[in-house]
Coordinates of C-alpha atoms and ligand atoms in Angstrom, one line a residue:
X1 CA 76.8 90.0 92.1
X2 CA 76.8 93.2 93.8
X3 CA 80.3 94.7 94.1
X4 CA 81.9 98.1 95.2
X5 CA 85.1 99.0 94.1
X6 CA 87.2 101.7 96.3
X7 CA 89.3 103.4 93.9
X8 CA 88.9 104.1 90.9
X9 CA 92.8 104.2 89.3
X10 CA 95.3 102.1 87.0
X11 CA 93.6 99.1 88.7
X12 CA 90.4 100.1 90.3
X13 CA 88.7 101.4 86.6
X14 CA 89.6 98.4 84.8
X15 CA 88.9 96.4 87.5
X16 CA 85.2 97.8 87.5
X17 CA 84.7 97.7 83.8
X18 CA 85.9 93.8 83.1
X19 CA 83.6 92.7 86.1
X20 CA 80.8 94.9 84.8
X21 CA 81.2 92.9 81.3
X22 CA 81.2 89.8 83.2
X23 CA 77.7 90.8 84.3
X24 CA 78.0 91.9 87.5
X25 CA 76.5 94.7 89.2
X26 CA 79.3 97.2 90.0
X27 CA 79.5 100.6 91.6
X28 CA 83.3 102.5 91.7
X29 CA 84.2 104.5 94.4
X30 CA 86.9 107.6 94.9
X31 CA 86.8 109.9 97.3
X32 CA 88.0 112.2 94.4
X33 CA 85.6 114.3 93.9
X34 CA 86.6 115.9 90.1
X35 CA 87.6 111.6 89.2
X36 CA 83.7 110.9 90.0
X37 CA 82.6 113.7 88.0
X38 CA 84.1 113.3 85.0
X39 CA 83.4 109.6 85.0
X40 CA 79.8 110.3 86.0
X41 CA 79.8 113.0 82.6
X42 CA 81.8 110.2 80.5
X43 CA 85.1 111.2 80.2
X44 CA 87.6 108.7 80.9
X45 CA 90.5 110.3 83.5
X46 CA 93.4 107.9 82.0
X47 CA 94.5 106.0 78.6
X48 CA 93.8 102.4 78.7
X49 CA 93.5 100.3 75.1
X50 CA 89.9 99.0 75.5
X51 CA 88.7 101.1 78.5
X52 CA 86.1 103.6 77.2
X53 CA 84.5 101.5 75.2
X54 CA 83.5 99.1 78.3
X55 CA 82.9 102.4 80.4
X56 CA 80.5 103.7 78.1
X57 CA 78.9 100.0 77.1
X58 CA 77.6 99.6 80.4
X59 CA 77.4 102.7 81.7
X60 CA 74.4 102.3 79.3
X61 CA 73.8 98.6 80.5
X62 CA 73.2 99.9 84.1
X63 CA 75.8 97.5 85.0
X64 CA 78.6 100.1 86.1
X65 CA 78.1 103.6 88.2
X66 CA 80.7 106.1 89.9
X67 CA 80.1 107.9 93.3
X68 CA 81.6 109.1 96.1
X69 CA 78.7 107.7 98.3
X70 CA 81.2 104.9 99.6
X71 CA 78.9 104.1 102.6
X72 CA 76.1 103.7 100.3
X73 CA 77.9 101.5 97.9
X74 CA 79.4 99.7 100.2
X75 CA 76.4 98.6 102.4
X76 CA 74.6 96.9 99.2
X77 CA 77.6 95.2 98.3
X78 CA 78.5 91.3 98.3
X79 CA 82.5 92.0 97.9
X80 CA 84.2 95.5 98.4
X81 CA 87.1 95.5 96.3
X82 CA 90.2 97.9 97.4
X83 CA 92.5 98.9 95.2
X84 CA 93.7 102.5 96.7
X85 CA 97.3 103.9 95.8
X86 CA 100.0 102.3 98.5
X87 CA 102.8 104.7 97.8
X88 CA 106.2 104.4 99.0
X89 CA 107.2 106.0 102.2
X90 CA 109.2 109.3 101.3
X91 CA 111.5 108.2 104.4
X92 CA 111.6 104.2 105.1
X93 CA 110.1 103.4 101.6
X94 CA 107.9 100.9 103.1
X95 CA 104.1 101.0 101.9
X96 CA 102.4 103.6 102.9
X97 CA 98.9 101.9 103.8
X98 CA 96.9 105.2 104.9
X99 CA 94.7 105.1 102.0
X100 CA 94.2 101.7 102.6
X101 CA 93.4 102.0 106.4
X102 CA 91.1 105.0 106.0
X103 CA 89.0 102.9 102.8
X104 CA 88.7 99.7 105.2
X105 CA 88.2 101.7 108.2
X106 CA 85.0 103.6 106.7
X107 CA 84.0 100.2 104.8
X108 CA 83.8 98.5 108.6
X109 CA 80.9 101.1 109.8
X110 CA 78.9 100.3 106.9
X111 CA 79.0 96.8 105.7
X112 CA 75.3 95.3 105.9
X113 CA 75.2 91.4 105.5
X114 CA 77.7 89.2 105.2
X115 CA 80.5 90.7 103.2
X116 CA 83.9 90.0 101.6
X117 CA 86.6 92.3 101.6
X118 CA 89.3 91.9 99.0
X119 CA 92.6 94.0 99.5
X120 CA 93.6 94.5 95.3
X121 CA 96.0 96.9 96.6
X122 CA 99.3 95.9 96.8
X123 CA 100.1 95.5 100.7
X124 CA 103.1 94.1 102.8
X125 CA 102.7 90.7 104.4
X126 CA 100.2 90.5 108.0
X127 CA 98.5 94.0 106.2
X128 CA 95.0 91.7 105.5
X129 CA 95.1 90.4 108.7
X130 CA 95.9 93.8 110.7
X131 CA 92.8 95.2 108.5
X132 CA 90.3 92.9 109.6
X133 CA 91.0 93.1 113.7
X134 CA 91.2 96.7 113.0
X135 CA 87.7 96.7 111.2
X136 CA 86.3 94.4 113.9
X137 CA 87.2 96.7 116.5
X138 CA 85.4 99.0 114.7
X139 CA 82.6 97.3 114.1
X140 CA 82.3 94.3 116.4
X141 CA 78.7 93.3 114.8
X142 CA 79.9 93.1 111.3
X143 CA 80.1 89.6 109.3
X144 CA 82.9 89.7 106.7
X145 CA 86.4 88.1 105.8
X146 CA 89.4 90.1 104.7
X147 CA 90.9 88.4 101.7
X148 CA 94.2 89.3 99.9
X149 CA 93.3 89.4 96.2
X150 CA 96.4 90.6 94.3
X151 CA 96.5 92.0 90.6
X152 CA 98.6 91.2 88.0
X153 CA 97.9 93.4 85.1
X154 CA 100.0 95.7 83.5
X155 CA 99.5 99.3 82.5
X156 CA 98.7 99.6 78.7
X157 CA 97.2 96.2 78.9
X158 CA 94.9 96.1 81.6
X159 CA 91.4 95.3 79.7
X160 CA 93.2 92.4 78.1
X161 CA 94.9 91.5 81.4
X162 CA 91.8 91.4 83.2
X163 CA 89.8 88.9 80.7
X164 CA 93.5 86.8 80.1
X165 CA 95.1 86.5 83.5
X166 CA 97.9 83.9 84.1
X167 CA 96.7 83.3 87.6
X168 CA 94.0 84.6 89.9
X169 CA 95.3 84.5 93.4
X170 CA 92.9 84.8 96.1
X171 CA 94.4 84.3 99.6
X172 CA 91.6 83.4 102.4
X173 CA 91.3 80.2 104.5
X174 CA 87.6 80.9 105.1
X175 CA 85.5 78.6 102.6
X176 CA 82.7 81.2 102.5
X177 CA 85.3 83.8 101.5
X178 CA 86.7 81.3 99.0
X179 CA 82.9 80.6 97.6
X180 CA 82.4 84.6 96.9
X181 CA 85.7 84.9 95.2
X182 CA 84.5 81.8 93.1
X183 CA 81.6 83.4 92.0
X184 CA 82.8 86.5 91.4
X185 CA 85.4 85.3 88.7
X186 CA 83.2 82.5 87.3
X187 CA 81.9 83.9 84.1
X188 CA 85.6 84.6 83.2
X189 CA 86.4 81.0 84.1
X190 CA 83.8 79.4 82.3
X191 CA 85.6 81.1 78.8
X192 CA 89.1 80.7 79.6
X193 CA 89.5 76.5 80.5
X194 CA 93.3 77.0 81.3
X195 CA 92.8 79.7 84.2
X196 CA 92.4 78.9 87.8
X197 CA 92.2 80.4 91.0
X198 CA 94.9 79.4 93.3
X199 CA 94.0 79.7 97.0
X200 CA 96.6 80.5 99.6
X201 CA 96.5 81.7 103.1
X202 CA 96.9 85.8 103.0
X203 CA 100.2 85.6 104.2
X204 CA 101.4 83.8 100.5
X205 CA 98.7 85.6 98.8
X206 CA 100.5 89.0 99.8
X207 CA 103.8 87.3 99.7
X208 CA 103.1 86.5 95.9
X209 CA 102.4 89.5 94.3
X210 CA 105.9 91.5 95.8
X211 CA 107.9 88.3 95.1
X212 CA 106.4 88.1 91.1
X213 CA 107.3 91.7 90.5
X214 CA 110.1 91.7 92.4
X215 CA 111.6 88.6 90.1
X216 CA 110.5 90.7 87.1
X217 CA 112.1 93.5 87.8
X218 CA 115.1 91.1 88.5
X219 CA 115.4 90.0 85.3
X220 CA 114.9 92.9 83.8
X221 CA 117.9 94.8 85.9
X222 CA 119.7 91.0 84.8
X223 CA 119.4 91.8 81.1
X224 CA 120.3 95.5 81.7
X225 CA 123.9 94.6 83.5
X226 CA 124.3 91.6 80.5
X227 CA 123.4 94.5 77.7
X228 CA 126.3 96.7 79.8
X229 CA 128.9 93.9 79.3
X230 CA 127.9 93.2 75.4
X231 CA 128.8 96.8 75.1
X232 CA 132.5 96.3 75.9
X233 CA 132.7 93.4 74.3
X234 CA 131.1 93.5 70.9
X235 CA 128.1 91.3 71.6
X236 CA 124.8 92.0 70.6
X237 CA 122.5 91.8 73.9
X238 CA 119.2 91.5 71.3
X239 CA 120.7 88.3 70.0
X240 CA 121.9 87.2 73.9
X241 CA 118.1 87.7 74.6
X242 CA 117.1 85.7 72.4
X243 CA 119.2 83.1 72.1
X244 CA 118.5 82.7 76.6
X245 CA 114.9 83.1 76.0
X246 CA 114.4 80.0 73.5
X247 CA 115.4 77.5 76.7
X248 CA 112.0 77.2 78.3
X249 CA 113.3 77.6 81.9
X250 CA 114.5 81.0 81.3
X251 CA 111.1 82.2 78.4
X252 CA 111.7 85.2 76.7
X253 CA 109.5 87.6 78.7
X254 CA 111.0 90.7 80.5
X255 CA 114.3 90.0 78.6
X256 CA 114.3 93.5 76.9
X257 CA 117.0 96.2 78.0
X258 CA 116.5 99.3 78.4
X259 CA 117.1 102.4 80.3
X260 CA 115.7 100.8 83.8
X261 CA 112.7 99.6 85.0
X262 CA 110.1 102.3 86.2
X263 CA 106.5 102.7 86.6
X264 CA 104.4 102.8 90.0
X265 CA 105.4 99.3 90.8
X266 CA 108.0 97.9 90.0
X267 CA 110.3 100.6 92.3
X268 CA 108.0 100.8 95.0
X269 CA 107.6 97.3 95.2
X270 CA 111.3 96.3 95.3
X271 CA 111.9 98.8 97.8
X272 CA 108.5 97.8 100.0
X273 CA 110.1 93.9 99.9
X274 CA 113.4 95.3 100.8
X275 CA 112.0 96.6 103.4
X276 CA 109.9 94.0 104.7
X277 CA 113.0 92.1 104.4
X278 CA 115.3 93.8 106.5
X279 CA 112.7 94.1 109.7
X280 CA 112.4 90.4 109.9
X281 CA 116.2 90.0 109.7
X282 CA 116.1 88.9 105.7
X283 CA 118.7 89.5 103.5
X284 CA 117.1 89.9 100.2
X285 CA 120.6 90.3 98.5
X286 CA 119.4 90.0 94.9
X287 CA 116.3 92.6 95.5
X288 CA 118.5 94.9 97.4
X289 CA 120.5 95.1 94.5
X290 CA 118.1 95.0 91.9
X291 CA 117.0 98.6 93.1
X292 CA 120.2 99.8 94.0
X293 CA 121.9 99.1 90.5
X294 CA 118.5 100.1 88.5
X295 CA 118.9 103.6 90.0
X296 CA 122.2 103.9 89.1
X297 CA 121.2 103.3 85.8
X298 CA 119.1 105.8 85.0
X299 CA 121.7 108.3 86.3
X300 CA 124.3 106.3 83.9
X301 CA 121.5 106.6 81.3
X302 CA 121.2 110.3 81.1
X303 CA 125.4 110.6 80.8
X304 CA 124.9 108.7 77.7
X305 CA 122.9 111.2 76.1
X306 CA 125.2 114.3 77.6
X307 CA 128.2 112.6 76.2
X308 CA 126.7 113.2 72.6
X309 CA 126.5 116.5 73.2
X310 CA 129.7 118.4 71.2
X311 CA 132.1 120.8 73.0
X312 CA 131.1 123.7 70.9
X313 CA 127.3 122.9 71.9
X314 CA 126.3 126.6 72.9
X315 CA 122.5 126.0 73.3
X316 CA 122.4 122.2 73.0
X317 CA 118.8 121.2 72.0
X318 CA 117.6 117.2 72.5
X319 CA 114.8 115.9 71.0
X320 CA 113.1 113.8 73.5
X321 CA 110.6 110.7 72.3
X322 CA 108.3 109.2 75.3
X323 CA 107.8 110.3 78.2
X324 CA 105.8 107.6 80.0
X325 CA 107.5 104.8 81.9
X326 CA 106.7 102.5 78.9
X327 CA 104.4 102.1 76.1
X328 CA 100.7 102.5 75.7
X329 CA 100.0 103.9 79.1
X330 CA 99.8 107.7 80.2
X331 CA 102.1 107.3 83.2
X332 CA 104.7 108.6 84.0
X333 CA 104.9 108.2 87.7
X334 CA 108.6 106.9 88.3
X335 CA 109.1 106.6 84.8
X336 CA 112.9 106.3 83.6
X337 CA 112.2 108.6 81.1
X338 CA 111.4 111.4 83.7
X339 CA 114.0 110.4 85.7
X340 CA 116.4 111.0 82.8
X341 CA 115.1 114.2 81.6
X342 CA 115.2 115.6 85.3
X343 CA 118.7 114.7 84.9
X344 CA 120.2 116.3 81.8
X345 CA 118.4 119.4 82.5
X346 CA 120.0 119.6 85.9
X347 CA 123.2 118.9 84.4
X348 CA 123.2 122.2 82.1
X349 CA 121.1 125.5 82.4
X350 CA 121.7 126.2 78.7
X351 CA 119.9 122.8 77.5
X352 CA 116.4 122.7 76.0
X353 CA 114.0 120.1 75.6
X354 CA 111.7 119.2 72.4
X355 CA 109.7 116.8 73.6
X356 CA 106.9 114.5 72.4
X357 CA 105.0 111.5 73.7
X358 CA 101.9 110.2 71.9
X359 CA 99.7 110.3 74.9
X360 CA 101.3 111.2 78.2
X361 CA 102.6 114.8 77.4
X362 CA 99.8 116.6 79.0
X363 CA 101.0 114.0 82.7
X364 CA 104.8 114.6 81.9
X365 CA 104.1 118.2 81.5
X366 CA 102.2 118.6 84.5
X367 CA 105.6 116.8 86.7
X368 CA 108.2 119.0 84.2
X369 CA 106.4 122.2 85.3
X370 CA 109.3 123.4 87.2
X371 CA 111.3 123.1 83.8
X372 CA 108.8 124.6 81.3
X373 CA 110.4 127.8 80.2
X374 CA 113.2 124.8 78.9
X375 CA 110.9 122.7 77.0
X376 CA 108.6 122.5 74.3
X377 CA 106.1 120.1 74.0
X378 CA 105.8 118.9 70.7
X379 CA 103.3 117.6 67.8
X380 CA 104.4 114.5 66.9
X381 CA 108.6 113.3 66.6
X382 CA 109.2 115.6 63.3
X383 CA 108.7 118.4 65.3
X384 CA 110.5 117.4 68.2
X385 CA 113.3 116.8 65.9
X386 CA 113.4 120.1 64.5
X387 CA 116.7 122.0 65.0
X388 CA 117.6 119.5 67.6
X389 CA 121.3 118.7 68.4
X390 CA 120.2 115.0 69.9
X391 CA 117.5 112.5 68.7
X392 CA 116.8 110.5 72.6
X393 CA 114.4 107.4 72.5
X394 CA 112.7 107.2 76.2
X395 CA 110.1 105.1 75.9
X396 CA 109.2 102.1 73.7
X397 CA 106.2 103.4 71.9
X398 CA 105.9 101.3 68.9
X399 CA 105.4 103.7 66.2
X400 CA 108.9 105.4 67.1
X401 CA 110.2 102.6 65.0
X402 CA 108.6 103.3 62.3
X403 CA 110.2 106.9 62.2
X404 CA 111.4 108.2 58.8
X405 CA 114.9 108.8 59.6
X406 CA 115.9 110.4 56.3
X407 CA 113.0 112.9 57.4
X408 CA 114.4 113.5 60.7
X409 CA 118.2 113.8 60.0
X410 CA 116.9 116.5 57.7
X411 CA 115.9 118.3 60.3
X412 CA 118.1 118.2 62.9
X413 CA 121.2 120.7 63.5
X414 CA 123.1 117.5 64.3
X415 CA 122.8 114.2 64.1
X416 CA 123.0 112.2 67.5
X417 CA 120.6 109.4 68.6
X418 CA 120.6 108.1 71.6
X419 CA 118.0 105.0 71.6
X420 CA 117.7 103.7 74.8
X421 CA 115.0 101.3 73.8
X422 CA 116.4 100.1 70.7
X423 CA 114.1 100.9 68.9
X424 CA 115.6 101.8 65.9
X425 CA 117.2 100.7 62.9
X426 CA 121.5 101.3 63.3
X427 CA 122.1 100.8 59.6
X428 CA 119.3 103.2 58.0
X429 CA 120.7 105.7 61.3
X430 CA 123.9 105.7 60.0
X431 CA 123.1 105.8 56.1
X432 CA 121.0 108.8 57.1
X433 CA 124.4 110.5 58.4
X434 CA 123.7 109.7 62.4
X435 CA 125.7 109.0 64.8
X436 CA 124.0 105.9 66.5
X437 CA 124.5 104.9 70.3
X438 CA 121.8 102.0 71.3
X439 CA 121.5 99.5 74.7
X440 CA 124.0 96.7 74.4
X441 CA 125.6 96.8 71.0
X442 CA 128.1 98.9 69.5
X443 CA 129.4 96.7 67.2
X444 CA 126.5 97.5 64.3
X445 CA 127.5 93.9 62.8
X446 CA 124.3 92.2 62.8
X447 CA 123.8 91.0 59.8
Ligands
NAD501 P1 95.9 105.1 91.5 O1 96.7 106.1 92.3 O2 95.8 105.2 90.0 O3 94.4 105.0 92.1 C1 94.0 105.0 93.4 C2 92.7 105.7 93.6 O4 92.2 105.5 94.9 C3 92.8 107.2 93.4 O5 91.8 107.6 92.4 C4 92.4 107.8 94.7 O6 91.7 109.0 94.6 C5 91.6 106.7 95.3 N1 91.5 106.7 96.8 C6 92.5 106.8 97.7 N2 92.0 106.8 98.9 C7 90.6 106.5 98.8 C8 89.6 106.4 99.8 N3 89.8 106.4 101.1 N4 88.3 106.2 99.3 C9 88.1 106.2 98.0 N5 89.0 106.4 97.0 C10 90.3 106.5 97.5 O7 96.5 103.7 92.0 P2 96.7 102.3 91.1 O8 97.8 102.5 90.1 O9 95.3 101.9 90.6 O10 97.1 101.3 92.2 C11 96.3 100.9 93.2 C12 96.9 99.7 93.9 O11 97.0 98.6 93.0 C13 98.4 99.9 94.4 O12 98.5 99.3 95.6 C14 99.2 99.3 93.3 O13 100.5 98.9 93.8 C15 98.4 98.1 92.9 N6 98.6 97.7 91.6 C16 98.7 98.6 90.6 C17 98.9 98.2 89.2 C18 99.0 99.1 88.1 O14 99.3 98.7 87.0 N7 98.9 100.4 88.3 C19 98.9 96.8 89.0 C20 98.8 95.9 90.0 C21 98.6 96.3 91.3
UGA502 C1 104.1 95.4 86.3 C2 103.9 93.9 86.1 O1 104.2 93.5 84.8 C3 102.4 93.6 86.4 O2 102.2 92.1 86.4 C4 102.0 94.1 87.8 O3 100.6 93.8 88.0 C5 102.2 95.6 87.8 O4 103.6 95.9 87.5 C6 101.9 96.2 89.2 O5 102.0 95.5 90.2 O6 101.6 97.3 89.1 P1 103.6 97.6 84.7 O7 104.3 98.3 85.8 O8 102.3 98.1 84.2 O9 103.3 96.1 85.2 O10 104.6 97.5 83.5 P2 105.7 96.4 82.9 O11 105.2 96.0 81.6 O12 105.9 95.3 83.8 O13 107.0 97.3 82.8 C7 107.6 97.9 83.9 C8 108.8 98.6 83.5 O14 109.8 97.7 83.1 C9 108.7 99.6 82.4 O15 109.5 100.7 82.6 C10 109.2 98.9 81.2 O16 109.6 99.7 80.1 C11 110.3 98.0 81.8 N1 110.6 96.8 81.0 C12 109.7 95.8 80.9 C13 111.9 96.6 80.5 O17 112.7 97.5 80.6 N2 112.2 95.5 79.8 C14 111.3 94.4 79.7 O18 111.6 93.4 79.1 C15 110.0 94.6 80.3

């Protein structure tokens, strides 16, 4: 099947590659012109587990291809697939769909044949609809159906996502919409028995993907506020977790605490429902405060660390690990860790910063620029821990666990951690002469 893809990001790459593998002819579109080039010369522009292999594979195959030539890609294709940014509003925080309009808007002049339009962005409810009369005004003559094709994959996992998905949820009442969408996903049907595509109107197709993350990022802010109250009261919030996951109804996903949810969904898309919300004269109570209370946090977050610093702290120097909004990804667009950092070096002029993340420094360096004569980016967590005051744990890379904390404490001026992924061990902390703080357990008792 031929299919065009209009950009070519977190979604829009690994979007491009799985269909490819799934044998379909596939061309990706940006209209960034340095994106196209280095994709055109091989070069992957972000960190996925699994990506550049399937790039390169079928860049070879003939299967995949990268322009900027949308009107060209578009007018061979069967489905146009959009998955441009829809960024919050820096005022209303609603979705900002002008990426979105101008993609669909030049897509209208040039579809050729019957063609189906699937919105992968994630857009407010009545957007799918809005699109196609505003692409038929356009272009009266052209045959197509807007269809509201939401994705679910996550960052760090996105080639695995995109062959295992819970759910593919396609919403379109036309039946020749429906039989396109079919197609398009039936190789990856025919392996995985246990997945199916539910069809929906748009309106519940649109309505779904907000109302999944916004539960996730419920629970996660749930767990946060439970983690807060084992704190005072000498409960361990890893056993709580647990112990609520193993009942079926609740599962144990998304039950981990932390410093706050971030990442460039999770925020936008609570505050985008919120907003949606409110101008049809909803109260959504729960997301309302869901975003409220998980941006408190992060400030909250930040005083942790600052209250380990000691009063005769001249030059106080933390050793930062992560700075991406959570493992295996590169991002760090609204990631806590930012966030926090931002923080503490607003807080005190004399702080510095060693910081190290295994692969989303250059990103976080590139957003910290403002900062840099305050921090040093580091080779891996040794050096970030040299002559450091403050051990912080941002980001729940897994190999932080397995940090030699004899090695560390060895290195530091003092010994403070701060994990705010719990990623460490407390006892072998403490045997190693730190002070320990963690998320939701003070007591230490858990053997
Ligand atoms: P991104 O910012 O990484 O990529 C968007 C790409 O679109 C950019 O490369 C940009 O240059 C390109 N673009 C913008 N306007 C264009 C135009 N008119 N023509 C051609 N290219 C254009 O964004 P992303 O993270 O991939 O997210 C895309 C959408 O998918 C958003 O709505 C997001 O909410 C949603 N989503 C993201 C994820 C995720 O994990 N990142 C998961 C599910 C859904
Ligand atoms: C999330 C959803 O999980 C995807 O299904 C969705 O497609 C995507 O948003 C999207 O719409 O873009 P993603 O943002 O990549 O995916 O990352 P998550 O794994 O969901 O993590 C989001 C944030 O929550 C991170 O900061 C992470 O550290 C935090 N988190 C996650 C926790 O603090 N605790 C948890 O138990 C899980």
């Amino acid at each position: 099947m031929q299919t065009a893809i209009i950009g070519t990001g977190y979604v829009g790459l690994p979007t491009g590659a799985g269909l490819a593998e799934l044998g379909h002819k596939v061309i990706c579109v940006d209209s960034n012109e340095e994106k196209i080039r280095a994709l055109n010369a091989g070069k992957v522009t972000l960190f996925e587990e699994g990506l550049e292999e399937l790039l390169h594979k079928h860049r070879l195959s003939g299967n995949l291809a990268f322009t900027t030539d949308l009107p060209a890609a578009v007018s061979q294709a069967d489905i146009v697939i959009i998955a441009v940014g829809t960024p919050p509003h820096p005022v209303t925080h609603e979705a900002d769909l002008q990426y979105l309009k101008a993609a669909a808007a030049e897509t209208a002049l040039h579809l050729s044949g019957y063609t189906v339009v699937a919105v992968k962005s994630t857009v407010p409810v009545g957007t799918c609809a809005a699109t196609e009369k505003m692409m038929h005004e356009l272009n009266p003559q052209a045959e197509f159906d807007v269809v509201s094709l939401p994705e679910f994959l996550r960052e760090g996992f996105a080639v695995h996502d995109f062959f295992h998905p819970d759910r593919i949820v396609a919403g379109t009442s036309s039946e020749r919409a429906q039989a396109v969408i079919s197609e398009l996903y039936k190789p990856l049907l025919a392996g995985s028995p246990d997945t199916k595509i539910l069809f929906v109107n748009r309106q519940s197709g649109e309505t779904i993907k907000y109302a999944s993350n916004s539960f996730l990022a419920l629970k996660i802010h749930f767990i946060n506020e439970i983690a807060d109250l084992c704190e005072k009261t000498g409960a361990d919030v890893r056993d709580v977790a647990l112990g609520m996951g193993l009942d079926h109804r609740i599962g144990n996903f998304f039950l981990t605490p932390g410093p706050g949810f971030g990442g460039s969904c999770f925020p936008k898309d609570t505050m985008a429902l919120a907003y949606t919300a409110r101008k049809n004269g909803i109260d959504l109570s729960l997301v309302e405060a869901t975003m409220n209370g998980n941006r408190r946090r992060m400030e909250r977050m930040a005083g942790k660390i600052l209250s380990l610093i000691e009063d005769d702290a001249e030059k106080p120097v933390i050793a930062v690990l992560g700075t991406a909004f959570k493992n295996g990804t590169d991002d760090c667009r609204f990631s806590p860790a930012m966030t926090i950092i931002e923080n503490i070096l607003q807080s005190r002029k004399s702080l510095r910063l060693r910081i190290f993340d295994p692969k989303a420094a250059d990103n976080a360096s590139a957003l910290l620029r403002p900062y840099a004569d305050r921090i040093t980016f580091c080779k891996d967590p040794y050096d970030a821990c040299t002559s450091a005051d403050i051990l912080a744990v941002l980001t729940e890379w897994k190999e932080f666990s397995a940090l030699d904390l004899e090695a560390a404490a060895g290195l530091m001026r003092r010994k403070y951690i701060a994990d705010l992924r719990n990623m460490l061990d407390r006892k072998k902390a403490e045997q190693s002469g730190f002070t320990y703080i963690c998320i939701g357990d003070t007591s230490g008792n858990r053997d």
